[in-house]
Structure formats: C-alpha cells, structure tokens
Amino acid sequence: MANNQAATTYGHGKGIGATVGIALLGMGTVGAEVFRLINENANDFEQRIGGPVAVRGIAVSDTSKERPGVPAELLTTDAHALINRDDVDVVVEVIGGIDYPRELVLAALRAGKSVVTANKALVAAHADELAAAANAAGVDLFFEAAVAAAIPVVGMLRRSLAGDKIQRISGIVNGTTNFILDAMETTGASYEDALAEATRLGYAEADPTADVEGHDAASKAAILASLGFYTRVTFDDVHCEGISKITAEDIEAADRAGYSIKLLAICERLTAADGTESVNARVHPTLVPKDHPLASVNKSYNAIFVEAEAAGSLMFYGNGAGGNPTASAVLGDLVGASRNKVHGGRAPEDNTYAHLPIASFGEVETRYHIDMEVADRTGVLAAISNVFAEFGVSLRTVRQEDRGETARLIVVTHAARESVLADIVEHLSGLDDVHAVNSVIRLDN
Ligand code: NDP
Ligand code: HSE
C-alpha cells in the first residue's frame, strides 16, 4: 500500500490502496516492454498511483508463442472476455490496426474501463466516436504513445500549452522513414535493406506500407492538429505523400545542393487576408538545409517544432519508435489513468471548440525543387522559364547537368501555391523538350 498518499479520495475513486486491474491487449514489440516494465517497476508505480497495479490478462493472437517471463495463465485470445472482467479497470490497447481495436476500445469504454492506446491509426480515424464513448462513461482515453513514441508531445499540447495559441506544429514523426532516409543518405544503403532493418528493429508498423506511404505520419499529424488547433482533424483531412518514390538519385542531388530529404508532417494555422482562419495538415518529403536542426535528426529519432504565440518556438527531440520508448509513453498514461481510478476524477476531454475549417492542400504555399530531364538545346531554358513566368512564379535557382543528348535541369522556385505548382508541372510535362519531370520535392518555408 502506498504510504505517502493523503487518506482522502474524491469523485468515485476506488480508494487509496485499492488494486488497479489492467488488461493488456497485445504482446508484440510494445506490449512485451509494457509488461516487463510494469513488473520491474511495480513498487514505484504503487507509490505514484496510490495502489498496486495487477495485470489480469494479456490478449494475443497466438497463445502458443514463446514469451519468456510471461506466465502462460495470463494469455488469452478472448480479448472481449478479458476486457469485461470485473477486476479490470484500465485497458491498454497495443494490438494495432483499426477495425478490431476500435471494437475492443469502444467495448472497454462502454464498460467503464479507462483506455490507454498507442494506436494512432485508430485515434486519427475515430477520435470523435472514441471521445464520445469515454465522455459518456466518464473514463479516460489516453494516447500519448500514438505520436512520436517517447516524446511527450500530446501531454505538452493538452496541458503545458493549453494557455497559448499555436500557429504551427511541424517535424519528423515517423521513425521508420527517418531511419530509411538517413541510411540511404549516410551509408548509401538501399531503400529495401534500410526498410528491412527498420522492421527488424521493431520500428515499422505490422504493414510497413503505413510508414513508407506516409499514412502513419498523417495519422500523427491529424492528432497533433486536432490538439493544437482545438479542431477535429482526421486522417482523411491530411494530404499525404510518402517516401517510396524517393530515389538514391534524389538524395544525391539534394546532398549536392546542401539539403537532406526528410519526411515532414506540417500542421499550420492559415490566416486569409480578411482574417479568416483555417487549418491545414500535410505529410510529404521535404528538403531541409543541412545546417537546420532537423537535418541532424538521424536513425529512428523524431523531432517536433511547435510555434506558439506567447511561447515562441519550441523543439522536442527523442526516440520516436521502438518497444522501450513507446512503453515509456504507454506507462505514463497508465499511471495517469490508474491514479484517476484510485483517487477519482478523470482528465478533461479533448476540446474541439474552435471548429476551424480545413484548408485544402492547394491553398498551401511553399517552395519547390523540381528535377527534370530535358533536351539539351538552345531555347529550352527560356521555354521552361516562360511556363513559370506565365503562372507568376519566380525562380530562385536553376542548375543544369549535361548528359549528352539530354540535360538534367534542377529548378528551385520561390513560394507558390500548391494548386499553381500542379498546373505548372502539367504544362512542363506537355512541352516537347521536357522528357520527364523526375521529382517535385518541397522545401519547408
Ligand atoms: P506488433 O505487431 O509487434 O504486436 C501486435 C500484438 O498484437 C501481438 O502481440 C499480437 O499477438 C497481438 N494481436 C494481433 N492481432 C490480435 C488479435 N486479433 N487479438 C489479440 N491480439 C492480437 O505491434 P507493435 O507492438 O509494434 O505495435 C502495437 C501498436 O503500437 C500499434 O498500434 C502501433 O502503431 C503502435 N506503436 C508502435 C510503435 C513501435 O515502435 N512499434 C511506436 C508507437 C506506437 P501475437 O503476439 O500472438 O502475434
Ligand atoms: N511505425 C512507427 C514509426 C512507430 O516508425 O514511427 C512509432 O509510431
């Protein structure tokens, strides 16, 4: 029994010293570390919570797998039965996916159990439904681990910056793609080998398409934008481009021009000339100058910049993937939810009072690095420049590399709208002398 707690409770807490029952759903990369750390730190958790925690059961898909240190009697394939046990107070969901965990998390919330989840895909797709169920039952729904694993960015937005006005949240929020891009740039590793290594190290999602196509980062962007702008932003609202089309040649060209390519999530408050506000969230490969702090974020590390009216610029950096770092965030939430079960009360719900409209991607302004294969002939450069001029976009730099009959032309523009850029690319592709627009990579403003 915790001995440093006042002998008072409030709300409908179980009371100081009561045991908090945990149902652990999932025992993979994250779940195994959560279980290990609950056992290793049981005494500290008891002191911090006000009562002991006890894992009542662990739901997995295959109970016959080797799981050293895990008592076989805790394992079950019947997650619903485990959730519904009377002695379960908090459900930790670390299975992944959307439909099945949605069913489980809703069942848990409706049964009055608080939920801790690391599942960004679920939260970004169904936040309103889950929040409504948590509110109706008066229980907690926590998801710190869903964004940037160990970096406490959700708590920072929910609590620490709750008195400020956030203008922009941007950064690297996917460890797998950062690992791949870093390996391709620094060791010349192939995309395939780097992805295989990120998977082996436990960074990638069960289906790594979610990582490399930017979906995982888009879910995280949706969560960050919702919290930062007090507006519900879902996965479908986020413009999303991954890294699967980034070639070794793109990385080399960026390197020679003094840039690293990073997959950035960018969430922005946009203000129109008449003062009307909207929000935009997007994920895409981005050129970052080598001397920018984001360029030195390597391996599976994440880094997030927050620009707030009063606080100014803040940067958060740390482990963005992997069992242990993710377990840290899950356990922070578990301690919080368990404390509330013991002492009573619950954390305030996510507030989306601002209801800002979602700006389309076409309205976003940025700069572009456009890599083209063109005919090596007099007048080609003029024809290409004319296309940009027709659309009112000025060029910042133009670089040409001869390749015999053809030339590689790399153009960097000044800021232009995405919708205008799309028109320009269409026109360039229609020119006889432009053989291919190899890539368009954005430069962060
Ligand atoms: P894993 O694939 O390693 O583990 C998934 C676990 O879920 C396994 O134990 C598996 O059982 C179990 N499971 C799968 N299907 C079922 C089912 N139908 N019923 C019961 N159990 C089932 O995933 P991770 O641990 O990597 O990720 C879990 C969650 O955490 C995901 O939402 C992920 O996005 C998130 N996350 C992951 C991070 C990471 O770095 N890995 C970081 C941050 C968040 P079995 O063991 O029998 O196969
Ligand atoms: N697959 C995710 C990543 C795990 O690589 O960032 C952490 O959310």
Short mmCIF file of C-alpha atoms and ligand atoms in Angstrom, two decimals:
data_model
loop_
_atom_site.label_atom_id
_atom_site.label_comp_id
_atom_site.label_asym_id
_atom_site.label_seq_id
_atom_site.Cartn_x
_atom_site.Cartn_y
_atom_site.Cartn_z
CA MET A 1 0.00 0.00 0.00
CA ALA A 2 1.26 3.47 -0.86
CA ASN A 3 2.34 5.24 2.28
CA ASN A 4 2.87 8.78 1.06
CA GLN A 5 -0.71 9.50 -0.02
CA ALA A 6 -3.26 11.52 1.90
CA ALA A 7 -6.08 9.27 3.10
CA THR A 8 -8.69 11.11 1.08
CA THR A 9 -10.37 10.33 -2.20
CA TYR A 10 -12.64 12.36 -4.47
CA GLY A 11 -15.08 11.58 -7.22
CA HIS A 12 -15.76 7.88 -7.47
CA GLY A 13 -12.26 6.57 -6.90
CA LYS A 14 -11.62 3.04 -5.72
CA GLY A 15 -9.76 4.49 -2.76
CA ILE A 16 -6.14 4.63 -1.68
CA GLY A 17 -4.55 1.21 -1.60
CA ALA A 18 -7.06 -0.42 -3.95
CA THR A 19 -5.60 -2.57 -6.72
CA VAL A 20 -5.96 -1.32 -10.29
CA GLY A 21 -6.60 -4.21 -12.68
CA ILE A 22 -5.01 -3.98 -16.11
CA ALA A 23 -5.98 -5.77 -19.32
CA LEU A 24 -3.10 -5.74 -21.78
CA LEU A 25 -4.28 -6.19 -25.36
CA GLY A 26 -1.22 -7.10 -27.47
CA MET A 27 2.20 -8.52 -26.51
CA GLY A 28 4.32 -7.58 -29.52
CA THR A 29 7.14 -5.02 -29.73
CA VAL A 30 5.35 -2.55 -27.45
CA GLY A 31 3.20 -4.84 -25.30
CA ALA A 32 6.16 -7.00 -24.25
CA GLU A 33 8.05 -3.94 -22.99
CA VAL A 34 4.96 -2.57 -21.22
CA PHE A 35 4.55 -5.87 -19.39
CA ARG A 36 8.24 -6.09 -18.48
CA LEU A 37 8.34 -2.54 -17.11
CA ILE A 38 5.09 -2.93 -15.14
CA ASN A 39 6.70 -5.88 -13.35
CA GLU A 40 10.11 -4.26 -12.91
CA ASN A 41 8.71 -1.00 -11.55
CA ALA A 42 5.74 -2.35 -9.60
CA ASN A 43 6.77 -0.73 -6.31
CA ASP A 44 7.37 2.70 -7.82
CA PHE A 45 4.08 2.53 -9.71
CA GLU A 46 2.26 1.69 -6.49
CA GLN A 47 3.74 4.76 -4.80
CA ARG A 48 2.93 7.01 -7.74
CA ILE A 49 -0.60 5.71 -8.22
CA GLY A 50 -1.70 5.20 -4.64
CA GLY A 51 -2.33 1.49 -5.05
CA PRO A 52 -0.79 -1.51 -6.80
CA VAL A 53 -1.44 -2.46 -10.41
CA ALA A 54 -2.09 -6.07 -11.40
CA VAL A 55 -2.11 -7.37 -14.95
CA ARG A 56 -5.26 -9.55 -15.08
CA GLY A 57 -4.63 -10.93 -18.53
CA ILE A 58 -2.94 -10.42 -21.89
CA ALA A 59 -4.78 -10.79 -25.19
CA VAL A 60 -2.70 -12.12 -28.10
CA SER A 61 -3.48 -13.81 -31.38
CA ASP A 62 -1.36 -16.91 -30.67
CA THR A 63 -1.05 -18.20 -27.10
CA SER A 64 1.46 -20.90 -28.10
CA LYS A 65 4.27 -18.43 -28.99
CA GLU A 66 7.43 -18.43 -26.83
CA ARG A 67 7.17 -15.45 -24.43
CA PRO A 68 9.94 -15.65 -21.85
CA GLY A 69 8.92 -14.34 -18.43
CA VAL A 70 5.21 -14.23 -19.23
CA PRO A 71 3.03 -16.58 -17.12
CA ALA A 72 1.07 -18.76 -19.57
CA GLU A 73 -2.10 -18.43 -17.49
CA LEU A 74 -2.27 -14.69 -18.28
CA LEU A 75 -2.52 -15.26 -22.04
CA THR A 76 -5.82 -15.42 -23.86
CA THR A 77 -7.19 -14.98 -27.34
CA ASP A 78 -10.53 -13.76 -25.97
CA ALA A 79 -9.92 -10.02 -25.64
CA HIS A 80 -13.61 -9.22 -25.06
CA ALA A 81 -13.87 -11.59 -22.10
CA LEU A 82 -10.70 -10.08 -20.62
CA ILE A 83 -11.97 -6.52 -21.02
CA ASN A 84 -15.26 -7.41 -19.38
CA ARG A 85 -13.76 -8.97 -16.26
CA ASP A 86 -15.00 -7.16 -13.13
CA ASP A 87 -11.46 -6.82 -11.83
CA VAL A 88 -10.21 -4.91 -14.91
CA ASP A 89 -10.16 -1.12 -14.55
CA VAL A 90 -7.79 0.02 -17.30
CA VAL A 91 -7.39 -1.48 -20.76
CA VAL A 92 -4.09 -0.98 -22.64
CA GLU A 93 -4.51 -1.47 -26.40
CA VAL A 94 -1.25 -2.21 -28.25
CA ILE A 95 -2.53 -4.52 -30.99
CA GLY A 96 -2.63 -2.08 -33.90
CA GLY A 97 -4.94 -1.87 -36.92
CA ILE A 98 -8.28 -0.05 -36.93
CA ASP A 99 -11.46 -2.13 -37.03
CA TYR A 100 -10.74 -4.76 -34.38
CA PRO A 101 -9.09 -2.38 -31.87
CA ARG A 102 -11.95 0.09 -32.44
CA GLU A 103 -14.39 -2.63 -31.43
CA LEU A 104 -12.29 -3.50 -28.36
CA VAL A 105 -11.66 0.08 -27.26
CA LEU A 106 -15.35 1.01 -27.62
CA ALA A 107 -16.33 -2.10 -25.65
CA ALA A 108 -13.87 -1.17 -22.91
CA LEU A 109 -15.01 2.46 -22.68
CA ARG A 110 -18.69 1.47 -22.68
CA ALA A 111 -17.96 -0.96 -19.85
CA GLY A 112 -16.50 1.90 -17.81
CA LYS A 113 -12.84 0.95 -18.26
CA SER A 114 -10.28 3.67 -18.96
CA VAL A 115 -8.25 3.08 -22.10
CA VAL A 116 -4.60 3.73 -22.93
CA THR A 117 -3.69 3.18 -26.57
CA ALA A 118 -0.60 3.64 -28.74
CA ASN A 119 -2.73 3.30 -31.86
CA LYS A 120 -2.53 6.49 -33.97
CA ALA A 121 -4.37 4.93 -36.92
CA LEU A 122 -7.36 4.24 -34.66
CA VAL A 123 -7.32 7.63 -32.92
CA ALA A 124 -6.87 9.59 -36.17
CA ALA A 125 -9.75 7.74 -37.83
CA HIS A 126 -12.27 7.57 -34.97
CA ALA A 127 -11.38 10.25 -32.41
CA ASP A 128 -14.90 11.70 -32.12
CA GLU A 129 -16.56 8.34 -31.61
CA LEU A 130 -13.99 7.24 -29.04
CA ALA A 131 -14.07 10.55 -27.17
CA ALA A 132 -17.89 10.42 -27.03
CA ALA A 133 -17.78 6.91 -25.57
CA ALA A 134 -15.18 7.97 -22.97
CA ASN A 135 -17.22 11.03 -22.03
CA ALA A 136 -20.46 9.07 -21.75
CA ALA A 137 -18.79 6.60 -19.39
CA GLY A 138 -16.78 9.25 -17.50
CA VAL A 139 -13.48 7.44 -18.05
CA ASP A 140 -10.09 8.35 -19.50
CA LEU A 141 -8.93 7.81 -23.06
CA PHE A 142 -5.17 8.43 -23.27
CA PHE A 143 -2.90 8.12 -26.34
CA GLU A 144 0.46 9.75 -25.59
CA ALA A 145 2.34 6.90 -27.30
CA ALA A 146 0.38 7.40 -30.52
CA VAL A 147 2.57 10.35 -31.56
CA ALA A 148 6.36 10.27 -31.56
CA ALA A 149 6.59 7.43 -29.01
CA ALA A 150 8.67 8.66 -26.06
CA ILE A 151 8.37 12.40 -26.80
CA PRO A 152 5.58 13.71 -24.55
CA VAL A 153 4.08 15.92 -27.24
CA VAL A 154 0.43 15.01 -26.61
CA GLY A 155 0.64 15.97 -22.93
CA MET A 156 2.55 19.10 -23.84
CA LEU A 157 -0.23 20.22 -26.21
CA ARG A 158 -3.06 19.08 -23.92
CA ARG A 159 -1.68 20.67 -20.76
CA SER A 160 1.50 22.72 -20.96
CA LEU A 161 0.49 24.82 -23.97
CA ALA A 162 -3.24 24.94 -23.19
CA GLY A 163 -2.94 28.67 -22.44
CA ASP A 164 -1.19 29.60 -25.67
CA LYS A 165 -2.22 29.94 -29.33
CA ILE A 166 -0.41 27.53 -31.61
CA GLN A 167 0.42 28.62 -35.15
CA ARG A 168 2.37 25.67 -36.46
CA ILE A 169 3.48 22.18 -35.50
CA SER A 170 5.98 20.53 -37.80
CA GLY A 171 8.65 17.91 -37.78
CA ILE A 172 9.70 14.31 -38.16
CA VAL A 173 7.11 11.99 -36.63
CA ASN A 174 7.86 8.65 -38.25
CA GLY A 175 10.91 6.72 -37.10
CA THR A 176 10.91 4.12 -39.86
CA THR A 177 11.05 6.57 -42.75
CA ASN A 178 13.63 8.71 -40.97
CA PHE A 179 15.73 5.59 -40.44
CA ILE A 180 15.45 4.71 -44.15
CA LEU A 181 16.22 8.21 -45.46
CA ASP A 182 19.13 8.59 -43.03
CA ALA A 183 20.61 5.21 -44.01
CA MET A 184 20.24 5.97 -47.74
CA GLU A 185 21.95 9.35 -47.27
CA THR A 186 24.73 8.47 -44.85
CA THR A 187 25.64 4.86 -45.68
CA GLY A 188 24.32 4.54 -49.22
CA ALA A 189 22.05 1.68 -48.07
CA SER A 190 19.32 0.65 -50.46
CA TYR A 191 15.72 1.55 -49.67
CA GLU A 192 14.83 -2.15 -49.37
CA ASP A 193 17.71 -3.00 -46.99
CA ALA A 194 17.02 0.02 -44.79
CA LEU A 195 13.31 -0.85 -44.56
CA ALA A 196 14.16 -4.46 -43.67
CA GLU A 197 16.46 -3.25 -40.88
CA ALA A 198 13.84 -0.81 -39.53
CA THR A 199 11.36 -3.68 -39.46
CA ARG A 200 13.84 -5.96 -37.69
CA LEU A 201 14.41 -3.29 -35.04
CA GLY A 202 10.67 -3.08 -34.33
CA TYR A 203 10.12 0.46 -35.68
CA ALA A 204 7.87 -0.35 -38.63
CA GLU A 205 4.14 -0.97 -38.46
CA ALA A 206 2.84 -4.53 -38.95
CA ASP A 207 2.25 -3.43 -42.56
CA PRO A 208 5.15 -1.05 -43.29
CA THR A 209 3.19 0.47 -46.18
CA ALA A 210 1.69 2.66 -43.46
CA ASP A 211 5.17 4.04 -42.75
CA VAL A 212 6.63 4.41 -46.23
CA GLU A 213 3.48 5.82 -47.82
CA GLY A 214 3.19 8.45 -45.06
CA HIS A 215 -0.07 7.12 -43.57
CA ASP A 216 1.40 6.68 -40.09
CA ALA A 217 2.79 10.23 -40.12
CA ALA A 218 -0.56 11.51 -41.46
CA SER A 219 -2.41 9.91 -38.53
CA LYS A 220 0.02 11.61 -36.17
CA ALA A 221 -0.40 14.93 -37.99
CA ALA A 222 -4.19 14.61 -37.60
CA ILE A 223 -3.80 14.06 -33.86
CA LEU A 224 -1.35 16.95 -33.45
CA ALA A 225 -3.50 19.35 -35.48
CA SER A 226 -6.64 18.39 -33.53
CA LEU A 227 -4.92 19.06 -30.21
CA GLY A 228 -3.04 22.16 -31.32
CA PHE A 229 -5.88 23.94 -33.10
CA TYR A 230 -8.85 22.72 -30.99
CA THR A 231 -10.41 21.47 -34.21
CA ARG A 232 -11.14 17.89 -35.20
CA VAL A 233 -8.73 16.90 -37.95
CA THR A 234 -8.97 13.31 -39.14
CA PHE A 235 -6.67 11.12 -41.23
CA ASP A 236 -8.74 11.86 -44.34
CA ASP A 237 -8.13 15.61 -43.91
CA VAL A 238 -4.36 15.23 -44.18
CA HIS A 239 -2.61 15.49 -47.55
CA CYS A 240 -0.20 12.59 -47.60
CA GLU A 241 2.81 11.64 -49.73
CA GLY A 242 5.33 9.04 -48.60
CA ILE A 243 8.95 8.24 -49.42
CA SER A 244 8.51 5.22 -51.67
CA LYS A 245 9.25 7.30 -54.79
CA ILE A 246 12.39 8.93 -53.35
CA THR A 247 15.39 7.56 -55.22
CA ALA A 248 19.09 7.41 -54.41
CA GLU A 249 19.47 9.99 -57.18
CA ASP A 250 17.07 12.41 -55.41
CA ILE A 251 19.07 12.02 -52.20
CA GLU A 252 22.34 12.59 -54.04
CA ALA A 253 21.01 15.69 -55.82
CA ALA A 254 19.69 17.08 -52.53
CA ASP A 255 23.02 16.37 -50.86
CA ARG A 256 24.95 18.20 -53.57
CA ALA A 257 22.64 21.20 -53.20
CA GLY A 258 23.17 21.26 -49.41
CA TYR A 259 19.94 19.57 -48.32
CA SER A 260 18.76 16.40 -46.60
CA ILE A 261 15.42 14.86 -47.53
CA LYS A 262 13.13 14.31 -44.53
CA LEU A 263 9.54 13.17 -44.33
CA LEU A 264 7.85 16.07 -42.54
CA ALA A 265 4.42 16.41 -41.01
CA ILE A 266 3.30 20.03 -41.10
CA CYS A 267 0.21 21.35 -39.33
CA GLU A 268 -0.49 25.04 -39.88
CA ARG A 269 -2.99 27.68 -38.92
CA LEU A 270 -3.60 29.68 -42.10
CA THR A 271 -4.92 33.23 -41.92
CA ALA A 272 -6.56 34.74 -45.02
CA ALA A 273 -6.34 38.44 -45.94
CA ASP A 274 -9.73 39.05 -44.28
CA GLY A 275 -8.50 37.45 -41.06
CA THR A 276 -10.44 34.20 -41.51
CA GLU A 277 -8.55 31.25 -40.07
CA SER A 278 -8.33 27.67 -41.28
CA VAL A 279 -6.01 24.74 -40.66
CA ASN A 280 -4.01 22.55 -42.95
CA ALA A 281 -2.17 19.33 -42.19
CA ARG A 282 0.10 17.57 -44.63
CA VAL A 283 2.86 15.00 -44.87
CA HIS A 284 5.43 14.90 -47.65
CA PRO A 285 9.14 14.51 -48.31
CA THR A 286 10.80 17.87 -47.74
CA LEU A 287 14.23 19.33 -48.41
CA VAL A 288 15.82 20.56 -45.21
CA PRO A 289 19.04 22.63 -45.31
CA LYS A 290 21.95 20.65 -43.85
CA ASP A 291 22.51 23.28 -41.16
CA HIS A 292 18.87 23.07 -39.97
CA PRO A 293 18.41 21.09 -36.71
CA LEU A 294 16.01 18.67 -38.46
CA ALA A 295 18.77 17.61 -40.87
CA SER A 296 20.73 16.11 -37.98
CA VAL A 297 17.80 14.07 -36.64
CA ASN A 298 19.06 10.64 -37.58
CA LYS A 299 18.11 6.97 -37.24
CA SER A 300 14.59 6.47 -35.83
CA TYR A 301 14.64 9.71 -33.82
CA ASN A 302 11.78 12.18 -34.12
CA ALA A 303 11.78 15.95 -33.65
CA ILE A 304 8.83 18.30 -33.44
CA PHE A 305 8.80 22.09 -33.64
CA VAL A 306 5.91 23.99 -32.13
CA GLU A 307 5.43 27.66 -32.84
CA ALA A 308 3.12 29.33 -30.35
CA GLU A 309 2.15 32.96 -30.00
CA ALA A 310 3.44 33.53 -26.48
CA ALA A 311 5.92 30.68 -26.05
CA GLY A 312 7.69 31.30 -29.37
CA SER A 313 9.49 28.35 -30.93
CA LEU A 314 9.86 25.08 -29.05
CA MET A 315 11.63 21.95 -30.18
CA PHE A 316 11.10 18.43 -28.86
CA TYR A 317 13.50 15.65 -29.76
CA GLY A 318 13.74 11.99 -28.83
CA ASN A 319 13.09 8.35 -29.53
CA GLY A 320 10.20 8.14 -31.95
CA ALA A 321 9.77 4.38 -32.30
CA GLY A 322 10.66 1.06 -30.73
CA GLY A 323 9.36 -1.04 -27.87
CA ASN A 324 11.03 0.65 -24.92
CA PRO A 325 10.46 4.31 -25.84
CA THR A 326 6.84 3.58 -26.72
CA ALA A 327 6.33 1.68 -23.48
CA SER A 328 7.54 4.76 -21.59
CA ALA A 329 4.68 6.80 -23.04
CA VAL A 330 2.13 4.00 -22.55
CA LEU A 331 3.18 3.65 -18.91
CA GLY A 332 2.96 7.38 -18.29
CA ASP A 333 -0.66 7.19 -19.44
CA LEU A 334 -1.21 4.01 -17.46
CA VAL A 335 -0.04 5.70 -14.27
CA GLY A 336 -2.32 8.68 -15.02
CA ALA A 337 -5.39 6.57 -15.76
CA SER A 338 -4.72 4.34 -12.73
CA ARG A 339 -4.33 7.36 -10.43
CA ASN A 340 -7.73 8.58 -11.57
CA LYS A 341 -9.21 5.13 -10.91
CA VAL A 342 -7.80 5.21 -7.37
CA HIS A 343 -8.44 8.84 -6.45
CA GLY A 344 -11.47 9.51 -8.65
CA GLY A 345 -11.97 12.07 -11.39
CA ARG A 346 -10.80 11.99 -14.99
CA ALA A 347 -8.71 14.08 -17.34
CA PRO A 348 -10.57 16.74 -19.32
CA GLU A 349 -11.75 15.57 -22.71
CA ASP A 350 -10.13 16.78 -25.92
CA ASN A 351 -11.75 20.04 -26.81
CA THR A 352 -12.54 20.87 -30.45
CA TYR A 353 -14.46 24.07 -29.78
CA ALA A 354 -12.70 26.15 -32.48
CA HIS A 355 -14.18 24.10 -35.36
CA LEU A 356 -11.83 25.76 -37.85
CA PRO A 357 -12.38 24.81 -41.50
CA ILE A 358 -9.81 22.52 -43.08
CA ALA A 359 -7.94 24.34 -45.85
CA SER A 360 -7.34 22.33 -48.99
CA PHE A 361 -3.79 21.39 -49.86
CA GLY A 362 -4.00 23.60 -52.98
CA GLU A 363 -4.12 26.70 -50.75
CA VAL A 364 -0.80 25.91 -49.09
CA GLU A 365 2.21 27.98 -50.17
CA THR A 366 5.68 26.56 -50.26
CA ARG A 367 8.88 26.43 -52.34
CA TYR A 368 9.71 23.60 -54.73
CA HIS A 369 12.75 21.72 -56.01
CA ILE A 370 11.84 20.39 -59.45
CA ASP A 371 14.10 17.86 -61.16
CA MET A 372 13.58 17.47 -64.93
CA GLU A 373 15.12 15.59 -67.82
CA VAL A 374 15.18 18.00 -70.78
CA ALA A 375 16.54 18.20 -74.33
CA ASP A 376 19.97 19.81 -74.40
CA ARG A 377 19.05 22.51 -76.96
CA THR A 378 19.13 26.27 -77.22
CA GLY A 379 15.88 27.86 -76.11
CA VAL A 380 14.78 25.06 -73.77
CA LEU A 381 15.61 27.01 -70.66
CA ALA A 382 13.69 30.01 -71.98
CA ALA A 383 10.62 27.88 -72.75
CA ILE A 384 10.69 26.40 -69.26
CA SER A 385 11.19 29.78 -67.59
CA ASN A 386 8.21 31.08 -69.57
CA VAL A 387 5.93 28.45 -68.05
CA PHE A 388 6.89 29.58 -64.55
CA ALA A 389 6.53 33.25 -65.54
CA GLU A 390 3.06 32.62 -67.06
CA PHE A 391 1.90 31.37 -63.68
CA GLY A 392 3.59 34.22 -61.80
CA VAL A 393 6.14 32.00 -60.04
CA SER A 394 9.69 33.28 -59.82
CA LEU A 395 12.74 31.03 -59.89
CA ARG A 396 15.30 31.13 -57.15
CA THR A 397 18.00 28.91 -58.68
CA VAL A 398 18.44 26.91 -61.87
CA ARG A 399 21.12 24.24 -62.21
CA GLN A 400 21.92 22.22 -65.30
CA GLU A 401 23.92 18.99 -65.59
CA ASP A 402 24.78 17.84 -69.11
CA ARG A 403 24.09 14.24 -70.05
CA GLY A 404 24.91 14.04 -73.74
CA GLU A 405 21.71 14.44 -75.77
CA THR A 406 19.74 15.42 -72.69
CA ALA A 407 20.35 17.57 -69.66
CA ARG A 408 19.16 17.36 -66.11
CA LEU A 409 17.62 20.64 -65.02
CA ILE A 410 17.01 21.38 -61.36
CA VAL A 411 14.88 24.40 -60.61
CA VAL A 412 14.19 25.83 -57.17
CA THR A 413 11.24 28.22 -57.02
CA HIS A 414 10.18 30.97 -54.67
CA ALA A 415 6.97 30.36 -52.70
CA ALA A 416 3.94 29.39 -54.76
CA ARG A 417 0.58 27.75 -54.10
CA GLU A 418 0.30 24.01 -54.47
CA SER A 419 -2.59 24.45 -56.93
CA VAL A 420 -0.39 26.69 -59.12
CA LEU A 421 2.52 24.27 -58.91
CA ALA A 422 0.27 21.43 -60.07
CA ASP A 423 -0.66 23.50 -63.16
CA ILE A 424 2.99 24.30 -63.84
CA VAL A 425 4.01 20.64 -63.67
CA GLU A 426 1.20 19.75 -66.06
CA HIS A 427 2.36 22.41 -68.55
CA LEU A 428 6.03 21.42 -68.21
CA SER A 429 5.15 17.78 -68.85
CA GLY A 430 3.38 18.88 -72.04
CA LEU A 431 6.50 20.57 -73.50
CA ASP A 432 8.22 18.50 -76.22
CA ASP A 433 11.64 19.34 -74.84
CA VAL A 434 10.80 18.20 -71.31
CA HIS A 435 11.29 14.44 -71.40
CA ALA A 436 10.32 13.86 -67.78
CA VAL A 437 9.59 15.70 -64.57
CA ASN A 438 11.55 13.31 -62.35
CA SER A 439 10.53 14.69 -59.00
CA VAL A 440 8.99 17.64 -57.20
CA ILE A 441 10.19 17.95 -53.63
CA ARG A 442 9.09 20.76 -51.36
CA LEU A 443 11.33 22.99 -49.32
CA ASP A 444 9.96 23.93 -45.93
CA ASN A 445 9.42 27.66 -45.57
P1 NDP B 1 3.23 -5.91 -33.01
O1 NDP B 1 2.76 -6.34 -34.35
O2 NDP B 1 4.65 -6.14 -32.63
O3 NDP B 1 2.32 -6.60 -31.89
C1 NDP B 1 0.94 -6.74 -32.02
C2 NDP B 1 0.42 -7.60 -30.90
O4 NDP B 1 -1.00 -7.68 -31.04
C3 NDP B 1 0.95 -9.03 -30.89
O5 NDP B 1 1.19 -9.45 -29.57
C4 NDP B 1 -0.20 -9.85 -31.48
O6 NDP B 1 -0.31 -11.17 -30.96
C5 NDP B 1 -1.38 -9.05 -30.97
N1 NDP B 1 -2.56 -9.28 -31.80
C6 NDP B 1 -2.66 -9.16 -33.14
N2 NDP B 1 -3.90 -9.46 -33.55
C7 NDP B 1 -4.60 -9.78 -32.42
C8 NDP B 1 -5.93 -10.19 -32.17
N3 NDP B 1 -6.81 -10.32 -33.16
N4 NDP B 1 -6.31 -10.43 -30.88
C9 NDP B 1 -5.42 -10.30 -29.87
N5 NDP B 1 -4.13 -9.90 -30.06
C10 NDP B 1 -3.74 -9.66 -31.31
O7 NDP B 1 2.86 -4.36 -32.90
P2 NDP B 1 3.62 -3.21 -32.09
O8 NDP B 1 3.80 -3.63 -30.69
O9 NDP B 1 4.79 -2.75 -32.87
O10 NDP B 1 2.55 -2.02 -32.18
C11 NDP B 1 1.36 -2.05 -31.43
C12 NDP B 1 0.66 -0.69 -31.53
O11 NDP B 1 1.53 0.32 -31.04
C13 NDP B 1 0.29 -0.26 -32.96
O12 NDP B 1 -0.92 0.46 -32.91
C14 NDP B 1 1.43 0.66 -33.35
O13 NDP B 1 1.04 1.62 -34.31
C15 NDP B 1 1.72 1.33 -32.03
N6 NDP B 1 3.04 1.88 -31.90
C16 NDP B 1 4.12 1.10 -32.20
C17 NDP B 1 5.38 1.62 -32.08
C18 NDP B 1 6.59 0.84 -32.41
O14 NDP B 1 7.69 1.43 -32.46
N7 NDP B 1 6.50 -0.47 -32.65
C19 NDP B 1 5.59 3.02 -31.62
C20 NDP B 1 4.37 3.73 -31.30
C21 NDP B 1 3.15 3.17 -31.45
P3 NDP B 1 0.84 -12.29 -31.16
O15 NDP B 1 1.95 -11.85 -30.23
O16 NDP B 1 0.21 -13.55 -30.76
O17 NDP B 1 1.25 -12.21 -32.60
N1 HSE B 2 5.99 2.83 -37.19
C1 HSE B 2 6.08 3.97 -36.36
C2 HSE B 2 7.30 4.77 -36.74
C3 HSE B 2 6.14 3.59 -34.92
O1 HSE B 2 8.17 4.22 -37.44
O2 HSE B 2 7.40 5.93 -36.35
C4 HSE B 2 6.09 4.78 -33.98
O3 HSE B 2 4.85 5.38 -34.02
#
